[in-house]
Amino acid sequence: EDGTTVLHVMRALDPSLPFNLKQIAQYVLIFGWPRLENTWQSITFDFAYHMHWQTLFGFALCWALCATSAAKPAVVRWLALVMAQPGMYQEAVASYNAAFLDQLMVAQYRSHLNLMQVHMPDEMAQNFSDDDALCILLHNRIPLDWVDHAYTYGVVYLEQQFHSPTMSMDIFHEIDDEHIQRLSHYGTPPAISQWDGWREISEDDHYRLLFKHDEERALHDSPEAKGLYYYIGMDPNQ
């Protein structure tokens, strides 16, 4: 062994472990082309390659709920936009419980979650909405505090849409206006303390990045960081 081979070995993400945030973080760090454009939807990087745990959690939650298909971006979009609206899921749970008193929504916190992924024909993607996203969360009995914790993921999604829109700007402005109103009414949703803050890179991550950057420098002249990155210590919710 030359001592470098292991640095190139990365396991693909395991779909049976959707909330293995450490594995997701390492995979994104190495294959997300840091120092080039940040193309990972709503995962927050800073210029030291730290990743925000709340955005990793929101990414993992969407990934766990959406089956891979051409319709997946539409499903993820509306899940993220619901996460960006303080109090929206709380109101949906309250309305559901008021309507079904004999079948209240009881959140599942088990170590092995029983999640039903969305399988939707591609031609139906354009009709998907925030109501559908709320139904997915309710049907899977996702805890209220999990959606609150994923708030930052939704906020960063909105910010990315502002810089590089993939949706109608009329819809964007409508959602953004509602976001501001809800934020004023409910305040910033609380994070789960043990899953909060920034993930710092490990020594192993550092060496993997060096190899990755050497590969990039062989293909590009002086690659620069672009896209949506944050200054070190910056709060992505601000």
CSV table of C-alpha atoms in Angstrom, one decimal:
chain,number,residue,atom,x,y,z
A,1,GLU,CA,0.0,0.0,0.0
A,2,ASP,CA,1.3,3.5,-0.8
A,3,GLY,CA,-0.8,5.1,1.9
A,4,THR,CA,-2.9,7.1,-0.6
A,5,THR,CA,-5.3,4.5,-2.0
A,6,VAL,CA,-7.7,4.6,0.9
A,7,LEU,CA,-8.2,8.3,0.4
A,8,HIS,CA,-9.8,7.7,-2.9
A,9,VAL,CA,-12.3,5.1,-1.7
A,10,MET,CA,-15.7,6.5,-0.9
A,11,ARG,CA,-18.8,4.5,-0.4
A,12,ALA,CA,-21.9,5.6,-2.2
A,13,LEU,CA,-24.8,6.8,-0.1
A,14,ASP,CA,-26.7,4.0,1.5
A,15,PRO,CA,-30.5,4.4,0.9
A,16,SER,CA,-31.2,2.2,3.8
A,17,LEU,CA,-29.6,4.7,6.2
A,18,PRO,CA,-31.0,8.1,5.0
A,19,PHE,CA,-30.1,9.9,8.2
A,20,ASN,CA,-26.5,8.9,8.4
A,21,LEU,CA,-25.5,12.6,8.2
A,22,LYS,CA,-21.8,12.0,8.7
A,23,GLN,CA,-21.7,9.8,5.6
A,24,ILE,CA,-23.8,12.2,3.6
A,25,ALA,CA,-21.5,15.1,4.7
A,26,GLN,CA,-18.3,13.3,3.7
A,27,TYR,CA,-19.8,12.2,0.3
A,28,VAL,CA,-21.0,15.7,-0.5
A,29,LEU,CA,-17.7,17.2,0.5
A,30,ILE,CA,-15.7,15.0,-1.8
A,31,PHE,CA,-18.0,14.7,-4.7
A,32,GLY,CA,-19.7,18.2,-4.5
A,33,TRP,CA,-16.8,19.9,-6.2
A,34,PRO,CA,-16.0,22.4,-3.4
A,35,ARG,CA,-14.1,25.5,-4.6
A,36,LEU,CA,-16.1,25.2,-7.8
A,37,GLU,CA,-19.8,25.9,-7.9
A,38,ASN,CA,-21.9,24.6,-5.0
A,39,THR,CA,-24.5,22.6,-6.8
A,40,TRP,CA,-25.8,20.6,-3.9
A,41,GLN,CA,-29.3,21.7,-3.4
A,42,SER,CA,-29.6,23.8,-0.2
A,43,ILE,CA,-26.6,22.2,1.6
A,44,THR,CA,-24.7,25.1,3.1
A,45,PHE,CA,-21.0,25.3,2.7
A,46,ASP,CA,-18.7,28.0,4.0
A,47,PHE,CA,-15.3,28.9,2.6
A,48,ALA,CA,-13.6,26.5,5.1
A,49,TYR,CA,-15.7,23.6,3.7
A,50,HIS,CA,-17.7,23.4,6.9
A,51,MET,CA,-21.3,22.2,6.3
A,52,HIS,CA,-24.3,23.3,8.3
A,53,TRP,CA,-25.9,20.3,10.1
A,54,GLN,CA,-29.5,21.7,9.7
A,55,THR,CA,-29.2,21.8,6.0
A,56,LEU,CA,-27.7,18.3,5.9
A,57,PHE,CA,-30.7,17.1,7.9
A,58,GLY,CA,-33.2,18.8,5.6
A,59,PHE,CA,-31.4,17.3,2.6
A,60,ALA,CA,-31.5,13.8,4.2
A,61,LEU,CA,-35.2,14.2,5.1
A,62,CYS,CA,-36.2,15.1,1.6
A,63,TRP,CA,-34.0,12.3,0.2
A,64,ALA,CA,-35.6,9.8,2.5
A,65,LEU,CA,-39.1,10.8,1.4
A,66,CYS,CA,-38.6,11.0,-2.3
A,67,ALA,CA,-38.1,8.1,-4.7
A,68,THR,CA,-35.6,8.8,-7.5
A,69,SER,CA,-37.4,9.8,-10.7
A,70,ALA,CA,-37.8,12.8,-13.0
A,71,ALA,CA,-40.5,14.1,-10.7
A,72,LYS,CA,-38.2,14.1,-7.6
A,73,PRO,CA,-37.0,17.8,-8.0
A,74,ALA,CA,-40.7,19.0,-7.8
A,75,VAL,CA,-41.3,16.9,-4.7
A,76,VAL,CA,-38.1,18.1,-3.0
A,77,ARG,CA,-38.9,21.7,-4.0
A,78,TRP,CA,-42.2,21.8,-2.2
A,79,LEU,CA,-41.0,19.9,0.8
A,80,ALA,CA,-38.2,22.5,1.1
A,81,LEU,CA,-40.6,25.4,0.7
A,82,VAL,CA,-42.9,24.0,3.4
A,83,MET,CA,-39.8,23.7,5.6
A,84,ALA,CA,-39.1,27.4,5.0
A,85,GLN,CA,-42.5,28.4,6.3
A,86,PRO,CA,-42.5,28.7,10.1
A,87,GLY,CA,-45.7,27.2,11.6
A,88,MET,CA,-47.1,25.7,8.4
A,89,TYR,CA,-46.6,22.1,9.3
A,90,GLN,CA,-47.7,22.8,12.9
A,91,GLU,CA,-51.0,24.2,11.5
A,92,ALA,CA,-51.4,21.2,9.2
A,93,VAL,CA,-51.0,18.8,12.1
A,94,ALA,CA,-53.5,20.7,14.3
A,95,SER,CA,-56.0,20.7,11.4
A,96,TYR,CA,-55.5,17.0,10.8
A,97,ASN,CA,-56.0,16.1,14.5
A,98,ALA,CA,-59.1,18.3,14.8
A,99,ALA,CA,-60.6,16.4,11.8
A,100,PHE,CA,-59.6,12.9,12.9
A,101,LEU,CA,-60.0,12.8,16.7
A,102,ASP,CA,-60.0,9.0,16.7
A,103,GLN,CA,-56.8,8.8,14.6
A,104,LEU,CA,-54.4,11.5,15.8
A,105,MET,CA,-51.1,12.1,14.2
A,106,VAL,CA,-48.5,10.5,16.5
A,107,ALA,CA,-45.0,11.3,15.4
A,108,GLN,CA,-42.5,8.4,15.0
A,109,TYR,CA,-39.2,8.7,16.8
A,110,ARG,CA,-38.0,5.1,16.4
A,111,SER,CA,-34.5,4.3,15.4
A,112,HIS,CA,-35.8,2.4,12.4
A,113,LEU,CA,-38.4,4.6,10.8
A,114,ASN,CA,-41.2,3.3,8.6
A,115,LEU,CA,-41.1,5.8,5.8
A,116,MET,CA,-43.2,5.6,2.6
A,117,GLN,CA,-41.4,7.3,-0.3
A,118,VAL,CA,-43.3,9.3,-2.9
A,119,HIS,CA,-43.6,7.5,-6.3
A,120,MET,CA,-45.3,9.9,-8.7
A,121,PRO,CA,-45.6,9.8,-12.5
A,122,ASP,CA,-43.4,12.4,-14.1
A,123,GLU,CA,-46.3,14.0,-15.9
A,124,MET,CA,-47.9,14.9,-12.5
A,125,ALA,CA,-44.9,16.8,-11.2
A,126,GLN,CA,-46.2,20.1,-12.4
A,127,ASN,CA,-49.3,19.7,-10.3
A,128,PHE,CA,-47.5,19.0,-7.1
A,129,SER,CA,-48.0,21.6,-4.4
A,130,ASP,CA,-47.4,22.5,-0.8
A,131,ASP,CA,-50.6,20.7,0.2
A,132,ASP,CA,-49.2,17.5,-1.3
A,133,ALA,CA,-45.9,18.1,0.6
A,134,LEU,CA,-47.8,18.5,3.9
A,135,CYS,CA,-49.7,15.3,3.2
A,136,ILE,CA,-46.4,13.4,2.7
A,137,LEU,CA,-45.1,14.7,6.0
A,138,LEU,CA,-48.3,13.8,7.8
A,139,HIS,CA,-48.6,10.4,6.2
A,140,ASN,CA,-45.1,9.6,7.4
A,141,ARG,CA,-45.7,11.0,10.8
A,142,ILE,CA,-42.7,13.2,10.7
A,143,PRO,CA,-42.1,14.9,14.0
A,144,LEU,CA,-42.8,18.7,14.3
A,145,ASP,CA,-39.4,19.4,15.7
A,146,TRP,CA,-37.8,17.7,12.7
A,147,VAL,CA,-39.5,20.0,10.3
A,148,ASP,CA,-38.6,23.0,12.5
A,149,HIS,CA,-35.0,21.8,12.5
A,150,ALA,CA,-35.0,21.6,8.7
A,151,TYR,CA,-36.0,25.3,8.5
A,152,THR,CA,-32.5,26.4,7.5
A,153,TYR,CA,-32.6,24.0,4.6
A,154,GLY,CA,-35.8,25.6,3.3
A,155,VAL,CA,-34.4,29.1,3.8
A,156,VAL,CA,-31.2,28.3,1.8
A,157,TYR,CA,-33.4,26.7,-0.9
A,158,LEU,CA,-35.3,30.0,-1.2
A,159,GLU,CA,-32.0,31.9,-1.4
A,160,GLN,CA,-30.7,29.7,-4.1
A,161,GLN,CA,-33.9,30.2,-6.0
A,162,PHE,CA,-33.3,33.9,-5.8
A,163,HIS,CA,-29.8,33.6,-7.3
A,164,SER,CA,-30.5,30.8,-9.8
A,165,PRO,CA,-34.3,30.4,-10.2
A,166,THR,CA,-35.7,27.1,-11.4
A,167,MET,CA,-39.3,28.1,-10.6
A,168,SER,CA,-41.7,30.8,-11.6
A,169,MET,CA,-40.6,34.1,-10.1
A,170,ASP,CA,-44.3,34.9,-9.4
A,171,ILE,CA,-44.5,31.8,-7.3
A,172,PHE,CA,-41.2,32.6,-5.7
A,173,HIS,CA,-42.3,36.1,-4.6
A,174,GLU,CA,-45.6,34.7,-3.3
A,175,ILE,CA,-43.8,32.1,-1.2
A,176,ASP,CA,-41.1,34.6,0.0
A,177,ASP,CA,-43.8,37.1,1.1
A,178,GLU,CA,-45.5,34.3,3.1
A,179,HIS,CA,-42.2,33.3,4.6
A,180,ILE,CA,-41.6,36.9,5.8
A,181,GLN,CA,-45.1,37.1,7.3
A,182,ARG,CA,-44.8,33.7,9.1
A,183,LEU,CA,-41.4,34.5,10.4
A,184,SER,CA,-42.8,37.7,11.9
A,185,HIS,CA,-45.6,35.8,13.5
A,186,TYR,CA,-43.9,32.6,14.7
A,187,GLY,CA,-40.2,33.6,14.8
A,188,THR,CA,-37.3,31.4,13.8
A,189,PRO,CA,-38.2,27.7,14.4
A,190,PRO,CA,-35.9,26.1,17.1
A,191,ALA,CA,-33.1,23.8,16.1
A,192,ILE,CA,-32.4,20.5,17.8
A,193,SER,CA,-29.3,21.3,19.7
A,194,GLN,CA,-27.4,18.0,19.2
A,195,TRP,CA,-27.8,18.4,15.4
A,196,ASP,CA,-27.0,22.1,15.1
A,197,GLY,CA,-24.0,24.1,14.1
A,198,TRP,CA,-21.3,23.5,11.5
A,199,ARG,CA,-19.5,20.3,10.7
A,200,GLU,CA,-15.8,20.8,10.6
A,201,ILE,CA,-13.7,18.7,8.2
A,202,SER,CA,-11.5,15.9,9.5
A,203,GLU,CA,-7.9,15.3,8.7
A,204,ASP,CA,-9.0,12.5,6.4
A,205,ASP,CA,-11.4,15.0,4.6
A,206,HIS,CA,-8.5,17.4,4.3
A,207,TYR,CA,-6.3,15.0,2.4
A,208,ARG,CA,-9.1,13.8,0.2
A,209,LEU,CA,-9.7,17.4,-0.8
A,210,LEU,CA,-6.1,18.0,-1.6
A,211,PHE,CA,-6.2,15.1,-4.0
A,212,LYS,CA,-9.5,16.4,-5.5
A,213,HIS,CA,-8.0,19.9,-5.9
A,214,ASP,CA,-4.9,18.5,-7.6
A,215,GLU,CA,-7.2,16.8,-10.1
A,216,GLU,CA,-9.1,20.0,-10.7
A,217,ARG,CA,-6.0,22.1,-11.1
A,218,ALA,CA,-4.9,19.7,-13.8
A,219,LEU,CA,-8.1,20.5,-15.7
A,220,HIS,CA,-8.7,24.1,-14.9
A,221,ASP,CA,-6.6,27.2,-14.3
A,222,SER,CA,-7.0,28.6,-10.8
A,223,PRO,CA,-10.4,27.3,-9.9
A,224,GLU,CA,-12.4,29.8,-7.8
A,225,ALA,CA,-15.2,29.4,-5.3
A,226,LYS,CA,-18.5,30.5,-6.8
A,227,GLY,CA,-22.2,29.9,-6.3
A,228,LEU,CA,-23.8,30.1,-2.9
A,229,TYR,CA,-21.1,29.9,-0.2
A,230,TYR,CA,-21.0,31.6,3.3
A,231,TYR,CA,-18.4,33.4,5.2
A,232,ILE,CA,-16.9,31.4,8.1
A,233,GLY,CA,-19.2,31.8,11.2
A,234,MET,CA,-22.0,33.4,9.2
A,235,ASP,CA,-25.6,32.4,10.2
A,236,PRO,CA,-27.3,31.0,7.0
A,237,ASN,CA,-30.7,32.1,8.5
A,238,GLN,CA,-29.8,35.8,8.4
